[in-house]
Amino acid sequence: MVAEKLRIGIAGLGRMGKRHAINFHELTARANVVAASTPDPNERKWATEALEGIEIFDDYDEMLEKANLQAVVVASITAVHAEQTLKAIKRGLHVICEKPISIDIEVAQSVVTAYEESLKTHPKQKVMCAFSRRFDESYREAHNRVQNGEFGSPVFFRSQTADLYDSSDFFAEYAKTSGGIFVDCSIHDIDLMLWFLGEDRRIKSLQAVGVCAVHPGLVASNDRDNAIATVEFEGEKIAALYCSRMMAAGQEDTSEIICEWGSVRVNMQVRKNHVEYHDSQGVRRELPQHYYERFREAFITEASEFTACCLDDTPPPISLQSSVKAVSIGQALQRSLISGEKIFFD
Amino acid sequence: MVAEKLRIGIAGLGRMGKRHAINFHELTARANVVAASTPDPNERKWATEALEGIEIFDDYDEMLEKANLQAVVVASITAVHAEQTLKAIKRGLHVICEKPISIDIEVAQSVVTAYEESLKTHPKQKVMCAFSRRFDESYREAHNRVQNGEFGSPVFFRSQTADLYDSSDFFAEYAKTSGGIFVDCSIHDIDLMLWFLGEDRRIKSLQAVGVCAVHPGLVASNDRDNAIATVEFEGEKIAALYCSRMMAAGQEDTSEIICEWGSVRVNMQVRKNHVEYHDSQGVRRELPQHYYERFREAFITEASEFTACCLDDTPPPISLQSSVKAVSIGQALQRSLISGEKIFFD
Amino acid sequence: MVAEKLRIGIAGLGRMGKRHAINFHELTARANVVAASTPDPNERKWATEALEGIEIFDDYDEMLEKANLQAVVVASITAVHAEQTLKAIKRGLHVICEKPISIDIEVAQSVVTAYEESLKTHPKQKVMCAFSRRFDESYREAHNRVQNGEFGSPVFFRSQTADLYDSSDFFAEYAKTSGGIFVDCSIHDIDLMLWFLGEDRRIKSLQAVGVCAVHPGLVASNDRDNAIATVEFEGEKIAALYCSRMMAAGQEDTSEIICEWGSVRVNMQVRKNHVEYHDSQGVRRELPQHYYERFREAFITEASEFTACCLDDTPPPISLQSSVKAVSIGQALQRSLISGEKIFFD
Amino acid sequence: MVAEKLRIGIAGLGRMGKRHAINFHELTARANVVAASTPDPNERKWATEALEGIEIFDDYDEMLEKANLQAVVVASITAVHAEQTLKAIKRGLHVICEKPISIDIEVAQSVVTAYEESLKTHPKQKVMCAFSRRFDESYREAHNRVQNGEFGSPVFFRSQTADLYDSSDFFAEYAKTSGGIFVDCSIHDIDLMLWFLGEDRRIKSLQAVGVCAVHPGLVASNDRDNAIATVEFEGEKIAALYCSRMMAAGQEDTSEIICEWGSVRVNMQVRKNHVEYHDSQGVRRELPQHYYERFREAFITEASEFTACCLDDTPPPISLQSSVKAVSIGQALQRSLISGEKIFFD
């Protein structure tokens, strides 16, 4: 039934904002994008063509004021995620915010607090951070199987986010504000780590090391292009992470959950589709070239499920507090990466 | 841009009709389902709930008469495909018809003729048969690569449609009207064979053999549950087909295009998703359980591209004549399967 | 225990003869190559260097006469397989003969008869044809599983032998005496077909079609470079074969045994070793380049087991009669390939 | 040519000693096992049956004294590896010693020194430690490709040794003398790490964490059953290791070498053979159950190449100093594992 449609406003129409806009507007049966706001005139021009009949604003506050919204997608630059989310929370609107809410943990935590307060007066309000990988069909099946206890308790979680090499200077520039490779690249792996090992599980220690192998310019920003980390949890659980911006073949995001009497692997045979080529070089398959190519379906599912939880008043698929915890772990790993010190938590 | 939406009526709301209705209505940006017709009251009840605000008819003719349609999806029982398609053609409507148009080749050919006639007065009219596999991302990439000549000229095409075993009596009953396993199961492989080897390429000979291994009841309907065929084409090209209704693990639809200096394989490592399980039995992956689970995305793409060709007046993605040829080959294979004779074409 | 070693003579030291000589001499604990015969002086020179201390003859009869042999490996040219085998049989020697015994079925059958006669006076004599693929670890495990009934009765057997393309004129020349692609390439698939479906199972019909895609010179020898066949057995079983001399990536020998409630696949993910390369082309694995690279271990096992059956008086691993049957099926397929006619057996 | 055969004595006929004895005696063309020594009467009994005609001793010194040896295989318990190797070195014999030479680094280093001294008087003497994985065809091909610079300089090395879970109390007992999981399990990964990243490359830091998930008894021996480590090298290179004694499906030893513009993966699709099973659980392949099943061929190659380097006076395939370095890294990781501290090297 497509009786009621959630009225959504999109804040920010950059690369991810455009994708969210299309996914909610065209591919989410129960949602309508009714407004969008962006300070960028090119993005507004795109919206007039691509999102028929919606209201377009150059100012986020004005959109909140004038458009008749039930929910907001915050897909603007990271620097304003927290502020825009807070403003929407105050108006009682549902919010799905691109990750991270903030790279300043205190600010991020203040958003969680504001949401908890708001729930007292708007008990049906939904606020979540867009950790798309939790909506991927394969990760979900893996999580269900592990949760069902089919393989015993998870012991070791290993995961990586490895991006295709980008020969442009983009990363060196981007690294200045990204929060570093563990906050930027590994944040999904950290989120999955919490999802599989326990969102409330206490960390005993963590450490990271890394190198600048192909992007020497990253050193100036206290960043690296390949890095590895280990995390030690209470309750006899460990995790290992790898992040890279140097892959030759494509996006190689893999995860392994090794449990007491079995294990589950996601995407270990990374592939773009069902095709293999046999030629004089051997047998070859191709890879997705970027994150969105690998996880497009997960983003569509995310849009659909966020919409459903708002309309049906069911719990948000991801806890906001857990999303803040993921960022704080990413930051601790980044500190260890740069200082070389192992960090212990008492 | 979602300015104009194609106004679509759905004929038949059985399993495939429901899927088409949802895909066109909810997941096709440029289409609106505005009406549906079905003689089945349960299907009409489903439509009132699932397809908000559309007009619902118990009679196809009445829908054509009263609903303001631009296009019709014919998803009713095979026996009325041709008749319903013809009626829509006469009104100048666009039509996408589930395969096969008819299992009577003369009837099927008469639909092609009617469409060709109609084009004289409705030059922008689009009529096509829904061969979903041509819209699958993997098959498309395979076809592009072969067409580009990357591996030389195709020499041998091998393909199979192998369905999960169904322990119910469904098949024995279904076989009475299905046209037989080569018309029912293999029709997509035959369509792909024509797509890869040439829709106009002449067949020199074909033959088939088969068995009833798990569905002995099929013998009474002159059908088999496992069958293999070879097809010999002019121009030094050959093809082998396998069809089965006995798979234990799931839907195993695979294709290979072996060319002069390389080959392309589609789905040889059949898998449902990106997950592997390691347990005391070894390493295991799961399979899609039925055709739609494997090809759901292709159906959505089909809906989107059919809609686009109607609105933008571009050529239909599949030639109607080729679809009739596929059925005629399927029928010849079925005759050979039952008679045991090899069939030669002069 | 390596107490007694089987004294072996090798007839013929061409490519396969050399391999057999090394395998029996160096890698078979219970065998000693004590003599070899070949009319080729270069091969004799090789033997003096590679096979320390053995007796070397230019004449097969002289070797049988003078060397103190218990067993003979017949690895000479196909034209003398039968004659050399017969001579060894008459002396009561064990024989392992390269396939085929003869491409003349009557001749081949006469060898079987001679062996059966000889057994009356030499009940411990072992004569077998070297069908190496039956000694491959993977095929054996597949056969064991199917024999154990784990997947129910086999229904459909599909197998292929597909060789790397050879751009030299070798094939056109070789084809003049090889017996044709079904006798030469497919003989192992046919042997496996009998092994899996039943060596005594009666064939109802068979047929083949093929093309000359890359070796046009083969037409003159009534041969083809790509061919496909179907075989229909009594007891509701069918088989499909493919043979090719046109592979771009390497040796692609695969088999599938599809049973009532499961199936077994051998080598569907053809690969040379455990390595994969990720580069800008995607993920790539390499293939064995020829038959021996794929099946080297099977040849060593064959040598060891043939030796053991001779020394321990256990049954030969492969029935001689079955090997003759394989050749006769290959020839019937070749006849059908050239005539285009389907062949029925009453 | 098999003219001269290396006369070998085996010290120790436990599980590995038996394998070495058979490999050198039956499967190495240029070697003869002429003697063996072991204090264990059952092992001596085995030798009289399995190794025809060799001299058997209950005392290693007596074997060195009386048997006419050119080379010794030291396969006894780890506690006597160094002593037995030293004695053979003093006699000018070639030695291949099972790893580790000693778990006491000073002792191990003294063997290296003794060998270097001995070379002054026996310049053709060969002494090496048996790191079998370097003889595996797949690792070799991976190493060749990386050495050739095909993928640029290696940046990140990741490797794991993961053994099948053993429900017996073996590990708890074994752990008391094994040196710990990083010395016992990971030693091959450490050796490969040095092989791929540079045997002379300086380590900047390392650290490890681990858990006792299924073998709680290991805690008493300061050991763990799952552990992960990171190693930081000079020259912008990093490594991550995982070792486990908890695998459900079999032996899962995998390695990845990620280089600047490509990467090489060894055994990421762990499999026992070329067979796949399709049944109601999905598609399944099986795994080798233990280290030897995976690496049997490598052990045979090792025997052959060690023999060749002794007979032909070519350099030993592995540097003895590098083997000692591997043990010292394993011990440092084990210390970090137990103390929790990161270890920095200036």
PDB file of C-alpha atoms in Angstrom, chain D residues 163-318:
ATOM      1  CA  ASP D 163      44.485 -24.649  12.097  1.00  0.00           C
ATOM      2  CA  LEU D 164      41.485 -26.915  12.365  1.00  0.00           C
ATOM      3  CA  TYR D 165      40.088 -27.010  15.905  1.00  0.00           C
ATOM      4  CA  ASP D 166      41.380 -29.980  17.871  1.00  0.00           C
ATOM      5  CA  SER D 167      39.030 -30.924  20.676  1.00  0.00           C
ATOM      6  CA  SER D 168      41.628 -33.009  22.489  1.00  0.00           C
ATOM      7  CA  ASP D 169      43.792 -31.591  25.270  1.00  0.00           C
ATOM      8  CA  PHE D 170      46.750 -31.724  22.911  1.00  0.00           C
ATOM      9  CA  PHE D 171      47.208 -27.988  22.596  1.00  0.00           C
ATOM     10  CA  ALA D 172      47.173 -27.220  26.299  1.00  0.00           C
ATOM     11  CA  GLU D 173      49.917 -29.789  26.800  1.00  0.00           C
ATOM     12  CA  TYR D 174      51.808 -28.875  23.660  1.00  0.00           C
ATOM     13  CA  ALA D 175      51.714 -25.174  24.489  1.00  0.00           C
ATOM     14  CA  LYS D 176      53.976 -25.746  27.497  1.00  0.00           C
ATOM     15  CA  THR D 177      56.974 -26.248  25.211  1.00  0.00           C
ATOM     16  CA  SER D 178      55.873 -24.898  21.820  1.00  0.00           C
ATOM     17  CA  GLY D 179      57.134 -21.370  22.401  1.00  0.00           C
ATOM     18  CA  GLY D 180      53.630 -19.984  22.008  1.00  0.00           C
ATOM     19  CA  ILE D 181      51.211 -19.487  19.137  1.00  0.00           C
ATOM     20  CA  PHE D 182      53.341 -16.867  17.332  1.00  0.00           C
ATOM     21  CA  VAL D 183      56.422 -19.115  17.400  1.00  0.00           C
ATOM     22  CA  ASP D 184      54.482 -22.251  16.611  1.00  0.00           C
ATOM     23  CA  CYS D 185      51.662 -21.254  14.237  1.00  0.00           C
ATOM     24  CA  SER D 186      52.841 -17.961  12.773  1.00  0.00           C
ATOM     25  CA  ILE D 187      56.449 -18.848  12.110  1.00  0.00           C
ATOM     26  CA  HIS D 188      55.716 -19.575   8.442  1.00  0.00           C
ATOM     27  CA  ASP D 189      53.851 -16.291   8.045  1.00  0.00           C
ATOM     28  CA  ILE D 190      56.776 -14.459   9.627  1.00  0.00           C
ATOM     29  CA  ASP D 191      59.189 -16.238   7.307  1.00  0.00           C
ATOM     30  CA  LEU D 192      57.034 -15.276   4.309  1.00  0.00           C
ATOM     31  CA  MET D 193      56.828 -11.700   5.594  1.00  0.00           C
ATOM     32  CA  LEU D 194      60.622 -11.504   5.563  1.00  0.00           C
ATOM     33  CA  TRP D 195      60.748 -13.200   2.169  1.00  0.00           C
ATOM     34  CA  PHE D 196      58.313 -10.724   0.607  1.00  0.00           C
ATOM     35  CA  LEU D 197      59.252  -7.508   2.419  1.00  0.00           C
ATOM     36  CA  GLY D 198      63.008  -8.111   2.696  1.00  0.00           C
ATOM     37  CA  GLU D 199      65.019 -10.389   4.968  1.00  0.00           C
ATOM     38  CA  ASP D 200      67.253  -7.484   6.006  1.00  0.00           C
ATOM     39  CA  ARG D 201      64.517  -4.921   6.492  1.00  0.00           C
ATOM     40  CA  ARG D 202      64.505  -3.372   9.962  1.00  0.00           C
ATOM     41  CA  ILE D 203      61.420  -3.573  12.164  1.00  0.00           C
ATOM     42  CA  LYS D 204      60.328  -0.333  13.842  1.00  0.00           C
ATOM     43  CA  SER D 205      57.612  -1.702  16.099  1.00  0.00           C
ATOM     44  CA  LEU D 206      55.364  -4.667  16.678  1.00  0.00           C
ATOM     45  CA  GLN D 207      52.507  -5.609  18.952  1.00  0.00           C
ATOM     46  CA  ALA D 208      49.984  -8.389  19.425  1.00  0.00           C
ATOM     47  CA  VAL D 209      46.728  -9.121  21.197  1.00  0.00           C
ATOM     48  CA  GLY D 210      44.910 -12.393  21.599  1.00  0.00           C
ATOM     49  CA  VAL D 211      42.267 -14.417  23.362  1.00  0.00           C
ATOM     50  CA  CYS D 212      41.563 -17.882  24.682  1.00  0.00           C
ATOM     51  CA  ALA D 213      38.227 -18.581  23.064  1.00  0.00           C
ATOM     52  CA  VAL D 214      38.059 -22.374  22.909  1.00  0.00           C
ATOM     53  CA  HIS D 215      41.149 -23.654  24.738  1.00  0.00           C
ATOM     54  CA  PRO D 216      40.977 -21.966  28.171  1.00  0.00           C
ATOM     55  CA  GLY D 217      43.759 -24.240  29.386  1.00  0.00           C
ATOM     56  CA  LEU D 218      46.244 -22.279  27.288  1.00  0.00           C
ATOM     57  CA  VAL D 219      46.180 -19.339  29.686  1.00  0.00           C
ATOM     58  CA  ALA D 220      48.183 -21.351  32.220  1.00  0.00           C
ATOM     59  CA  SER D 221      50.972 -21.693  29.632  1.00  0.00           C
ATOM     60  CA  ASN D 222      50.904 -17.988  28.744  1.00  0.00           C
ATOM     61  CA  ASP D 223      49.431 -18.827  25.385  1.00  0.00           C
ATOM     62  CA  ARG D 224      46.310 -17.963  23.388  1.00  0.00           C
ATOM     63  CA  ASP D 225      44.227 -19.749  20.729  1.00  0.00           C
ATOM     64  CA  ASN D 226      43.513 -16.734  18.520  1.00  0.00           C
ATOM     65  CA  ALA D 227      45.887 -13.821  18.156  1.00  0.00           C
ATOM     66  CA  ILE D 228      46.529 -10.884  15.845  1.00  0.00           C
ATOM     67  CA  ALA D 229      49.615  -8.788  15.386  1.00  0.00           C
ATOM     68  CA  THR D 230      50.836  -5.756  13.484  1.00  0.00           C
ATOM     69  CA  VAL D 231      54.412  -5.165  12.444  1.00  0.00           C
ATOM     70  CA  GLU D 232      55.819  -1.862  11.254  1.00  0.00           C
ATOM     71  CA  PHE D 233      58.922  -1.886   9.041  1.00  0.00           C
ATOM     72  CA  GLU D 234      61.274   0.795   7.921  1.00  0.00           C
ATOM     73  CA  GLY D 235      60.730   1.970   4.371  1.00  0.00           C
ATOM     74  CA  GLU D 236      56.957   2.438   4.651  1.00  0.00           C
ATOM     75  CA  LYS D 237      55.901  -1.191   4.922  1.00  0.00           C
ATOM     76  CA  ILE D 238      53.447  -2.806   7.316  1.00  0.00           C
ATOM     77  CA  ALA D 239      52.244  -6.316   8.063  1.00  0.00           C
ATOM     78  CA  ALA D 240      49.318  -7.943   9.852  1.00  0.00           C
ATOM     79  CA  LEU D 241      49.247 -11.521  11.116  1.00  0.00           C
ATOM     80  CA  TYR D 242      46.476 -13.760  12.378  1.00  0.00           C
ATOM     81  CA  CYS D 243      46.926 -17.167  13.949  1.00  0.00           C
ATOM     82  CA  SER D 244      44.217 -19.477  15.205  1.00  0.00           C
ATOM     83  CA  ARG D 245      43.664 -22.969  16.518  1.00  0.00           C
ATOM     84  CA  MET D 246      39.904 -22.778  16.143  1.00  0.00           C
ATOM     85  CA  MET D 247      38.956 -23.267  12.487  1.00  0.00           C
ATOM     86  CA  ALA D 248      35.824 -25.302  11.854  1.00  0.00           C
ATOM     87  CA  ALA D 249      36.297 -26.224   8.209  1.00  0.00           C
ATOM     88  CA  GLY D 250      39.989 -27.055   7.935  1.00  0.00           C
ATOM     89  CA  GLN D 251      43.362 -25.491   7.431  1.00  0.00           C
ATOM     90  CA  GLU D 252      43.000 -21.893   6.277  1.00  0.00           C
ATOM     91  CA  ASP D 253      46.438 -20.533   5.473  1.00  0.00           C
ATOM     92  CA  THR D 254      46.168 -17.417   3.350  1.00  0.00           C
ATOM     93  CA  SER D 255      48.473 -14.573   2.394  1.00  0.00           C
ATOM     94  CA  GLU D 256      48.112 -11.263   0.629  1.00  0.00           C
ATOM     95  CA  ILE D 257      50.827  -9.053  -0.733  1.00  0.00           C
ATOM     96  CA  ILE D 258      49.429  -5.635  -1.513  1.00  0.00           C
ATOM     97  CA  CYS D 259      51.734  -3.604  -3.673  1.00  0.00           C
ATOM     98  CA  GLU D 260      51.671  -0.120  -5.110  1.00  0.00           C
ATOM     99  CA  TRP D 261      49.723  -0.893  -8.262  1.00  0.00           C
ATOM    100  CA  GLY D 262      48.392  -4.371  -7.759  1.00  0.00           C
ATOM    101  CA  SER D 263      48.257  -7.200  -5.310  1.00  0.00           C
ATOM    102  CA  VAL D 264      48.739 -10.929  -5.122  1.00  0.00           C
ATOM    103  CA  ARG D 265      46.602 -13.279  -3.031  1.00  0.00           C
ATOM    104  CA  VAL D 266      47.537 -16.815  -2.164  1.00  0.00           C
ATOM    105  CA  ASN D 267      44.850 -19.332  -1.223  1.00  0.00           C
ATOM    106  CA  MET D 268      42.105 -16.823  -0.504  1.00  0.00           C
ATOM    107  CA  GLN D 269      39.689 -19.357  -1.906  1.00  0.00           C
ATOM    108  CA  VAL D 270      40.875 -22.150   0.271  1.00  0.00           C
ATOM    109  CA  ARG D 271      39.951 -25.542  -1.175  1.00  0.00           C
ATOM    110  CA  LYS D 272      41.099 -29.126  -0.941  1.00  0.00           C
ATOM    111  CA  ASN D 273      40.658 -30.089  -4.575  1.00  0.00           C
ATOM    112  CA  HIS D 274      38.700 -29.218  -7.713  1.00  0.00           C
ATOM    113  CA  VAL D 275      35.306 -30.549  -6.578  1.00  0.00           C
ATOM    114  CA  GLU D 276      32.172 -28.645  -5.665  1.00  0.00           C
ATOM    115  CA  TYR D 277      28.957 -30.147  -4.343  1.00  0.00           C
ATOM    116  CA  HIS D 278      25.533 -28.679  -5.003  1.00  0.00           C
ATOM    117  CA  ASP D 279      22.845 -29.803  -2.616  1.00  0.00           C
ATOM    118  CA  SER D 280      20.006 -28.385  -0.575  1.00  0.00           C
ATOM    119  CA  GLN D 281      22.511 -26.450   1.552  1.00  0.00           C
ATOM    120  CA  GLY D 282      23.940 -24.600  -1.453  1.00  0.00           C
ATOM    121  CA  VAL D 283      27.262 -25.024  -3.205  1.00  0.00           C
ATOM    122  CA  ARG D 284      30.043 -26.382  -1.085  1.00  0.00           C
ATOM    123  CA  ARG D 285      33.724 -27.156  -1.367  1.00  0.00           C
ATOM    124  CA  GLU D 286      35.880 -28.900   1.183  1.00  0.00           C
ATOM    125  CA  LEU D 287      39.141 -27.828   2.770  1.00  0.00           C
ATOM    126  CA  PRO D 288      42.413 -29.524   3.598  1.00  0.00           C
ATOM    127  CA  GLN D 289      42.178 -30.703   7.180  1.00  0.00           C
ATOM    128  CA  HIS D 290      45.724 -30.038   8.230  1.00  0.00           C
ATOM    129  CA  TYR D 291      48.961 -28.362   7.236  1.00  0.00           C
ATOM    130  CA  TYR D 292      50.478 -31.380   5.531  1.00  0.00           C
ATOM    131  CA  GLU D 293      47.416 -32.000   3.388  1.00  0.00           C
ATOM    132  CA  ARG D 294      47.732 -28.446   2.059  1.00  0.00           C
ATOM    133  CA  PHE D 295      51.491 -28.452   1.617  1.00  0.00           C
ATOM    134  CA  ARG D 296      52.465 -32.065   0.836  1.00  0.00           C
ATOM    135  CA  GLU D 297      53.769 -31.149  -2.622  1.00  0.00           C
ATOM    136  CA  ALA D 298      55.893 -28.379  -1.107  1.00  0.00           C
ATOM    137  CA  PHE D 299      57.576 -30.872   1.209  1.00  0.00           C
ATOM    138  CA  ILE D 300      58.430 -33.114  -1.744  1.00  0.00           C
ATOM    139  CA  THR D 301      59.859 -30.145  -3.645  1.00  0.00           C
ATOM    140  CA  GLU D 302      61.822 -29.141  -0.553  1.00  0.00           C
ATOM    141  CA  ALA D 303      63.389 -32.606  -0.356  1.00  0.00           C
ATOM    142  CA  SER D 304      64.265 -32.499  -4.032  1.00  0.00           C
ATOM    143  CA  GLU D 305      65.788 -29.026  -3.949  1.00  0.00           C
ATOM    144  CA  PHE D 306      67.743 -29.563  -0.764  1.00  0.00           C
ATOM    145  CA  THR D 307      69.167 -32.709  -2.338  1.00  0.00           C
ATOM    146  CA  ALA D 308      70.042 -30.842  -5.508  1.00  0.00           C
ATOM    147  CA  CYS D 309      71.794 -28.000  -3.704  1.00  0.00           C
ATOM    148  CA  CYS D 310      73.931 -30.541  -1.795  1.00  0.00           C
ATOM    149  CA  LEU D 311      74.860 -32.545  -4.887  1.00  0.00           C
ATOM    150  CA  ASP D 312      75.338 -29.597  -7.215  1.00  0.00           C
ATOM    151  CA  ASP D 313      76.887 -27.162  -4.729  1.00  0.00           C
ATOM    152  CA  THR D 314      74.367 -24.433  -5.347  1.00  0.00           C
ATOM    153  CA  PRO D 315      73.231 -22.001  -2.627  1.00  0.00           C
ATOM    154  CA  PRO D 316      70.702 -23.323  -0.098  1.00  0.00           C
ATOM    155  CA  PRO D 317      67.189 -22.154  -1.013  1.00  0.00           C
ATOM    156  CA  ILE D 318      66.748 -20.416   2.385  1.00  0.00           C
TER     157      ILE D 318
END
